[in-house]
Coordinates of C-alpha atoms and ligand atoms in Angstrom, one line a residue:
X1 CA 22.2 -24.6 4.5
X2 CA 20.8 -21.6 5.6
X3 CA 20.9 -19.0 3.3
X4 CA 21.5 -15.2 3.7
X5 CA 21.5 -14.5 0.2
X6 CA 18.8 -13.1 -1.6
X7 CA 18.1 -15.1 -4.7
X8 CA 19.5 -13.3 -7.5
X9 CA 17.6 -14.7 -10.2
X10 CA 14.0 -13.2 -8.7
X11 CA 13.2 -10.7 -11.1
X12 CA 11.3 -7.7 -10.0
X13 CA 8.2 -9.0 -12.4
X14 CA 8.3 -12.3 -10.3
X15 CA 8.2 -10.0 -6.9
X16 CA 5.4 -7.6 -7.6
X17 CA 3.0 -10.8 -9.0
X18 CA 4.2 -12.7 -5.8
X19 CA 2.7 -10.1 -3.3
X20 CA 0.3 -7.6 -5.1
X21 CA -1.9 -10.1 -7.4
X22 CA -3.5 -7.0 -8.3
X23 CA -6.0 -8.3 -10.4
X24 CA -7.2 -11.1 -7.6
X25 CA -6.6 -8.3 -4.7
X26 CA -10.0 -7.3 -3.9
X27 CA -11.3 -4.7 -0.8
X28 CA -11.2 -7.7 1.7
X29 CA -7.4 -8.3 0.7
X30 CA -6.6 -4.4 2.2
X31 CA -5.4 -3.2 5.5
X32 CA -3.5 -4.9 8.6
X33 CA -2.1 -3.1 11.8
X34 CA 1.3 -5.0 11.4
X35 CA 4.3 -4.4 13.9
X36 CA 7.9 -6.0 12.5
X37 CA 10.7 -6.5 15.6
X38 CA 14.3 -7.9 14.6
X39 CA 17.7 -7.3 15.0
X40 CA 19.6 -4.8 12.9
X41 CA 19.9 -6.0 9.3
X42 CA 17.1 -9.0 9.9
X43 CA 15.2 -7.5 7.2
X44 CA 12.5 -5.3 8.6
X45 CA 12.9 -2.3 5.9
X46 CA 12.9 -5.4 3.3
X47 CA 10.5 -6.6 4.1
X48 CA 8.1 -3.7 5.1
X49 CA 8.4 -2.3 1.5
X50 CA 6.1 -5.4 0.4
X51 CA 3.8 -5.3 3.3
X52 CA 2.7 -2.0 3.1
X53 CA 2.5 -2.5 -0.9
X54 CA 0.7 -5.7 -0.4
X55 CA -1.8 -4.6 2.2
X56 CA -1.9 -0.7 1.0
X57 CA -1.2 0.5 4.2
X58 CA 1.1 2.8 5.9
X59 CA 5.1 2.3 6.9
X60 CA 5.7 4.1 10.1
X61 CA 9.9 3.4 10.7
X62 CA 10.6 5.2 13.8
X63 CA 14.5 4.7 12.6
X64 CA 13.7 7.0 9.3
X65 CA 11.6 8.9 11.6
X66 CA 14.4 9.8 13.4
X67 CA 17.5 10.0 11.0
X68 CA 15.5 12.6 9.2
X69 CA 14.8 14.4 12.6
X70 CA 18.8 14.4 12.3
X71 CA 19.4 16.6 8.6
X72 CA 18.5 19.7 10.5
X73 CA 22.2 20.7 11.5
X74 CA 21.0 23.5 13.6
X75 CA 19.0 21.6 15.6
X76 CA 20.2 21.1 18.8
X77 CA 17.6 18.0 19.5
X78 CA 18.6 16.9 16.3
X79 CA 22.1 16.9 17.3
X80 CA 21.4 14.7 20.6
X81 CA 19.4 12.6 18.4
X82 CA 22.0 12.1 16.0
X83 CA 24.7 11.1 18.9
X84 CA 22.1 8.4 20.3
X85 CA 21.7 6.8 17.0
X86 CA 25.9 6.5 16.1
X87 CA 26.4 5.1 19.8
X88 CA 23.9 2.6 18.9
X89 CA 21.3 3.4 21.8
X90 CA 17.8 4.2 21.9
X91 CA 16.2 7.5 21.4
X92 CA 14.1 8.7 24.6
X93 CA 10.5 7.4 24.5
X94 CA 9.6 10.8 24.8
X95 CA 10.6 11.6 21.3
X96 CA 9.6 8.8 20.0
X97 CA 6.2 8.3 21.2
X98 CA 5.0 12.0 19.5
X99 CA 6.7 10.8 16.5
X100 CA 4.5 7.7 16.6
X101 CA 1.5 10.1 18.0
X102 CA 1.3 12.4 14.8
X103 CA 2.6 9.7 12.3
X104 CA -0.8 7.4 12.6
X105 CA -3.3 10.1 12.2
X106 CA -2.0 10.5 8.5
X107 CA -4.7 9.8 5.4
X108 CA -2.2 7.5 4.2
X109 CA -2.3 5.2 7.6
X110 CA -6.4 5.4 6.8
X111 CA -6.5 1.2 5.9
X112 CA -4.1 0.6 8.7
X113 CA -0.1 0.5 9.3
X114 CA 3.3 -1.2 9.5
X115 CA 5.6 -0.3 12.4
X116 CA 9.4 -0.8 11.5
X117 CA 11.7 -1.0 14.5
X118 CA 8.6 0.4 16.8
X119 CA 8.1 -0.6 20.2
X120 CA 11.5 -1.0 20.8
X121 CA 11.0 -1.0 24.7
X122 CA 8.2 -2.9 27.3
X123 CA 7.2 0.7 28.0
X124 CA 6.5 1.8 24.2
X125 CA 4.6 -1.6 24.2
X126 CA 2.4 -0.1 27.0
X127 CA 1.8 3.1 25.3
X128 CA 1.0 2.0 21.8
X129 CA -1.2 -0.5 23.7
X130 CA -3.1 2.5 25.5
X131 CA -3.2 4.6 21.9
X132 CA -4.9 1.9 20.1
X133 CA -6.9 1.5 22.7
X134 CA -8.2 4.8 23.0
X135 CA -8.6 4.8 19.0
X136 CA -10.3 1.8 19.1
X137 CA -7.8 -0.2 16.8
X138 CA -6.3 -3.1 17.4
X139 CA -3.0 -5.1 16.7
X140 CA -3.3 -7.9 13.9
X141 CA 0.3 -9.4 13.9
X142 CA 3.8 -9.1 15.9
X143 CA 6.2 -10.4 13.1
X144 CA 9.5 -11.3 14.8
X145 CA 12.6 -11.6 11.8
X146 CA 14.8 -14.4 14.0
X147 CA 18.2 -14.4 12.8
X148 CA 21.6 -14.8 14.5
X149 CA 24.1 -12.1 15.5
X150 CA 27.0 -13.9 13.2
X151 CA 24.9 -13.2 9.8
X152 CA 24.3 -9.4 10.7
X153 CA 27.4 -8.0 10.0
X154 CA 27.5 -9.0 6.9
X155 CA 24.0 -7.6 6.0
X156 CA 24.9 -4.3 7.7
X157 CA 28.4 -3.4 6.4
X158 CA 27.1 -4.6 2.9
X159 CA 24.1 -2.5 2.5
X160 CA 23.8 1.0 0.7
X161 CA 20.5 3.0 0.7
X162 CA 18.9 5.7 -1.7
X163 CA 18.4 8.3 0.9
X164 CA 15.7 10.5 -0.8
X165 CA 13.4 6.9 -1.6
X166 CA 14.5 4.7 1.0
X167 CA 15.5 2.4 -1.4
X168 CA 17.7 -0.2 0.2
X169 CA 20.9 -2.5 -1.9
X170 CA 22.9 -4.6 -1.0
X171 CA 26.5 -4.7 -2.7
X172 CA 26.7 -8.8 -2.5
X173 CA 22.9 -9.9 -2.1
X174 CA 20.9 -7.1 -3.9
X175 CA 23.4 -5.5 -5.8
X176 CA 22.3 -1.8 -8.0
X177 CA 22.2 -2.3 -11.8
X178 CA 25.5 0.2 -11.7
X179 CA 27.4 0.4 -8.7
X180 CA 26.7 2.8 -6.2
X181 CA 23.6 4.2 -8.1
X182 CA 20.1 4.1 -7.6
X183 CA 18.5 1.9 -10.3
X184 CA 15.3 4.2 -10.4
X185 CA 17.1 7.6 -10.3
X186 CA 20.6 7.4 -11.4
X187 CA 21.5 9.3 -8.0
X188 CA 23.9 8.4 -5.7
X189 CA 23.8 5.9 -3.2
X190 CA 24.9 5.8 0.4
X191 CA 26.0 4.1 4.2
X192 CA 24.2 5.0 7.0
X193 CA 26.7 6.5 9.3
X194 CA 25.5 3.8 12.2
X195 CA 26.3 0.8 9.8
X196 CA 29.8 0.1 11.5
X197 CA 31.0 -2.5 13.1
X198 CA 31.6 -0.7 16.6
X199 CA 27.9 0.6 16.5
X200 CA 26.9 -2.6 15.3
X201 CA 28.0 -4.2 18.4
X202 CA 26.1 -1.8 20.4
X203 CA 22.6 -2.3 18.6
X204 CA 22.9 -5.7 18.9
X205 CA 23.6 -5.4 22.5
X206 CA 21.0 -2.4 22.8
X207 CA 18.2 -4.9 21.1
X208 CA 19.2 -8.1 23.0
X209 CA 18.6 -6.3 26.5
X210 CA 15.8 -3.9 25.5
X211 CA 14.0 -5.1 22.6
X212 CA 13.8 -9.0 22.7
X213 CA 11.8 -8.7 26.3
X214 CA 8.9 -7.8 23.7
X215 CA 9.0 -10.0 22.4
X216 CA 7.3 -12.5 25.5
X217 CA 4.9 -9.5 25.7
X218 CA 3.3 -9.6 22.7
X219 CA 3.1 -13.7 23.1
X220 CA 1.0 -13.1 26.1
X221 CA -1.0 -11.3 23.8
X222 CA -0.8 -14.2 21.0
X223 CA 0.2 -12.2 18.1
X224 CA 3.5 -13.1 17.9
X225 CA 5.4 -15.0 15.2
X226 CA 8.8 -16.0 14.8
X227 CA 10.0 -16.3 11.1
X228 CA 13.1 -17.5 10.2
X229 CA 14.7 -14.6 9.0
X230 CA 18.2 -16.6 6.7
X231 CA 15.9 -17.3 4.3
X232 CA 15.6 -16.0 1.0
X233 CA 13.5 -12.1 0.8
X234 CA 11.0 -13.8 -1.0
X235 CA 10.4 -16.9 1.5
X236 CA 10.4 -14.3 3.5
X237 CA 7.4 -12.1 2.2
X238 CA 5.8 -15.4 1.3
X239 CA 5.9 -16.8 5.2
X240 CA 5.1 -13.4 6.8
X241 CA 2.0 -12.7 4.2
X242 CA 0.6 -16.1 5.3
X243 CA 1.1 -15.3 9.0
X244 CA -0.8 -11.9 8.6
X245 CA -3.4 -13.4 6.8
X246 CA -4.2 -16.0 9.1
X247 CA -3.8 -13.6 12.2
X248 CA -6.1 -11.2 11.1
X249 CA -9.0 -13.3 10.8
X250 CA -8.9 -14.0 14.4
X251 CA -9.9 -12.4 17.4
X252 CA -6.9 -13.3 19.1
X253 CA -5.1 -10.5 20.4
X254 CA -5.8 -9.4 24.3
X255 CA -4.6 -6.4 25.2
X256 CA -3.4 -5.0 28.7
X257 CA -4.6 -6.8 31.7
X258 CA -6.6 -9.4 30.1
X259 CA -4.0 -10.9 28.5
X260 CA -1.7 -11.7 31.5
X261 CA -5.0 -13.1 33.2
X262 CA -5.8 -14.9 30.2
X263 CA -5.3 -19.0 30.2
X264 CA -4.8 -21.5 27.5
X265 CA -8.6 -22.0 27.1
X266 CA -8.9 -25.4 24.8
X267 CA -9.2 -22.6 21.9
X268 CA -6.1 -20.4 22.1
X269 CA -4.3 -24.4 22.5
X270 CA -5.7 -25.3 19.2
X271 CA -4.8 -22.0 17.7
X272 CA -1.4 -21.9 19.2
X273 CA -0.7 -26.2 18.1
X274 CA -1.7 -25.0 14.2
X275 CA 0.6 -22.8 14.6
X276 CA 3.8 -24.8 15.5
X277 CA 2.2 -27.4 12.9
X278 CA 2.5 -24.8 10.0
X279 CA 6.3 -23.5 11.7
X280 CA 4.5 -20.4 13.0
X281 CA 5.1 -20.5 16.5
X282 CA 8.5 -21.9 16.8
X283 CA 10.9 -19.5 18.2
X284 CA 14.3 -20.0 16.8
X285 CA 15.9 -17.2 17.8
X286 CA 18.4 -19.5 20.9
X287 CA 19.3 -21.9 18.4
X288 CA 23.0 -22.4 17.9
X289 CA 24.0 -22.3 13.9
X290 CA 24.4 -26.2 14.2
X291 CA 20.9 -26.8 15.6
X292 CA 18.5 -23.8 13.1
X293 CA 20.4 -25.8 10.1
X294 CA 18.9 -29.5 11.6
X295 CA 15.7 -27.7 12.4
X296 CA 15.3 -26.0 8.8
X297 CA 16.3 -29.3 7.3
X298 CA 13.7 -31.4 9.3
X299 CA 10.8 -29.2 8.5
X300 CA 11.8 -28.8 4.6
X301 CA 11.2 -32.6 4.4
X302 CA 8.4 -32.6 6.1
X303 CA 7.4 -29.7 4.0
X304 CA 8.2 -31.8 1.2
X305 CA 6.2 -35.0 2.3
X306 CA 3.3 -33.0 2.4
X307 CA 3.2 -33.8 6.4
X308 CA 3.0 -30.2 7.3
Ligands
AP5_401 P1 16.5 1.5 12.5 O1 16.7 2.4 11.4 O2 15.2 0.9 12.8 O3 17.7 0.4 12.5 P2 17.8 -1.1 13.0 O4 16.7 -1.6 13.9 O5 19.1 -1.2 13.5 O6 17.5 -2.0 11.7 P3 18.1 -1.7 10.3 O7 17.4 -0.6 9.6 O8 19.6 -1.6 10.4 O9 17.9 -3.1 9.6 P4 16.6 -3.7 8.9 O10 16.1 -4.8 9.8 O11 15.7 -2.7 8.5 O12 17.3 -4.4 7.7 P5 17.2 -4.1 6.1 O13 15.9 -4.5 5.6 O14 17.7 -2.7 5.8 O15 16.9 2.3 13.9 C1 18.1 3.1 13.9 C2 18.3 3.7 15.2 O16 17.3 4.6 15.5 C3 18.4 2.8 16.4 O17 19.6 2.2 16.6 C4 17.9 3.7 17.6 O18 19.0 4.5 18.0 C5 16.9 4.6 16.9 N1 15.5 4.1 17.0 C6 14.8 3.6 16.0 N2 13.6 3.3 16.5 C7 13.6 3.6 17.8 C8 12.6 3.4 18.9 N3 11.4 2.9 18.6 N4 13.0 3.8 20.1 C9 14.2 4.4 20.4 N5 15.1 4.5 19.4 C10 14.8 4.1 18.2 O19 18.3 -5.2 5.6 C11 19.7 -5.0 5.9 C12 20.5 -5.4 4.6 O20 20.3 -6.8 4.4 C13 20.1 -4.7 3.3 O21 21.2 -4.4 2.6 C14 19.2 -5.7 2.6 O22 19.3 -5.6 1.2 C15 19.8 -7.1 3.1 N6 18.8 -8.1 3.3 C16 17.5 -8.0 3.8 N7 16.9 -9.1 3.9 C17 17.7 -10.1 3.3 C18 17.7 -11.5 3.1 N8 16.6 -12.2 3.4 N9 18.7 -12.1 2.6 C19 19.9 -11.4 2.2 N10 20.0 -10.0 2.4 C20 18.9 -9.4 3.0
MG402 MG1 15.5 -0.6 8.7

């Protein structure tokens, strides 16, 4: 079935060899312009953690961006920002987009970066897609974490953070060594005052009417991947590595006008039927519970048979 629990038995030695291979990593291994969209609680802060270790680039999470924008009680845009993010809406695009602006000019974004819960909006799509433009970079991968509303709340209501590190538990699937404490510092850990079930409602709603339109953008511009997001962290880190490995040897990405006049030339079609062979391209996100558990079931034999 499957499975929102993290494996427990993954010790931290088996994590760090699975994505650093530091020995093996050599220069060509480094750097990736990476953006990670999903619902609350599908994992992107998970998930980012390893990225940015395994391709030594930057984490740029507009959400931490903006709760820290919040611990300045005086500050009256601090306080309008705070009230956005506990009625589960979005910040303005105003606000964000400078955060953005003066986060990737920093030395440690030099080899590239990983945006967490950024564009959240068609029209911060557009703008990134002008900044890179104008800096000459470009896009590598659109990870999508596709998981369904019902296993969020769960994940949410369950998770505790280490507010200083970022550090994220979970008190069922990633539980601290000693509860409530930080396994690194001792220190206290935390909620975040949005993980509730009311605001949880709203984000979801919030990220199913704004958010998921990107989703179709950035498939235009044939970055995007869906990864099944139930499955273990690990799978997880494994699947989305792979993805971003394979993506950035390509040229594929087309950004702004040329990618709604592109057409499937016989090149992007073979690109695009690789893809759904190795269970890149398959969106999963609309399937019921019933139908993602036939579908993981299928391609794990098939896995198995050595068929794809
Ligand atoms: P943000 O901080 O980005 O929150 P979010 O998008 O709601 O996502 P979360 O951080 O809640 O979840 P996550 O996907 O990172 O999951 P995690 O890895 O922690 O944004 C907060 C707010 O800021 C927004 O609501 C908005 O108001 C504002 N904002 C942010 N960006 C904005 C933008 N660009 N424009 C406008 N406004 C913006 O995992 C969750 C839990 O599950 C953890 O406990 C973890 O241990 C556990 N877990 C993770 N993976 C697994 C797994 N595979 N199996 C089992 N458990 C798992
Ligand atoms: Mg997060």
């Amino acid at each position: 079935m499957p499975s929102s629990s993290m494996n427990k038995n993954e010790t931290n030695e088996q994590k760090q060899s699975l994505l650093k291979n530091d020995d093996k990593q050599n220069k060509t291994d480094i750097g990736a312009n990476i953006i990670l969209i999903g619902a609350p609680g599908s994992g992107k802060g998970t998930q980012s953690a390893r990225l940015v270790e395994r391709y030594q680039i930057c984490q740029i999470s507009t959400g931490d961006l903006l709760r820290q924008a919040t611990q300045d009680k005086t500050s009256l845009e601090g306080e309008k920002i705070r009230r956005v993010m506990e009625t589960g809406g979005l910040v303005d695009d105003e606000t964000v987009m400078s955060l953005i602006d003066k986060s990737i000019n920093k030395p440690e974004c030099r080899n590239g970066f990983l945006f967490d819960g950024f564009p959240r909006t068609i029209y911060q799509g557009e703008q990134l897609e002008q900044l890179l433009e104008s800096r000459q970079k470009r896009l590598d991968a659109v990870l999508e974490y596709a998981i369904e509303d019902d296993h969020l709340k769960r994940r949410i209501l369950g998770r505790l953070i280490h507010k200083s590190s970022g550090r994220t538990y979970h008190e069922e699937f990633n539980p601290p060594k000693q509860p409530m404490k930080d396994d690194i510092t001792g220190e206290k850990l935390e909620r975040r005052s949005d993980d509730t079930n009311e605001t949880l409602s709203a984000r979801l709603t919030t990220y199913h009417k704004q958010t998921k339109p990107l989703i179709d953008f950035y498939r235009q511009r044939n970055i995007h991947r869906s990864i099944d997001a139930t499955q273990s962290v690990n799978d997880v880190s494994k699947q989305s590595i792979e993805i971003v490995d394979y993506l950035r040897k390509q040229s594929t990405y087309k950004p702004s006008t040329s990618a709604i006049r592109q057409t499937e030339t016989d090149d992007t079609l073979t690109i695009k039927s690789k893809s759904i062979i190795n269970q890149r391209d398959v969106d999963t996100s609309h399937l019921s519970n019933n139908f993602l558990f036939i579908y993981n079931a299928v391609i794990s034999v098939l896995r198995d048979r050595g068929i794809i």
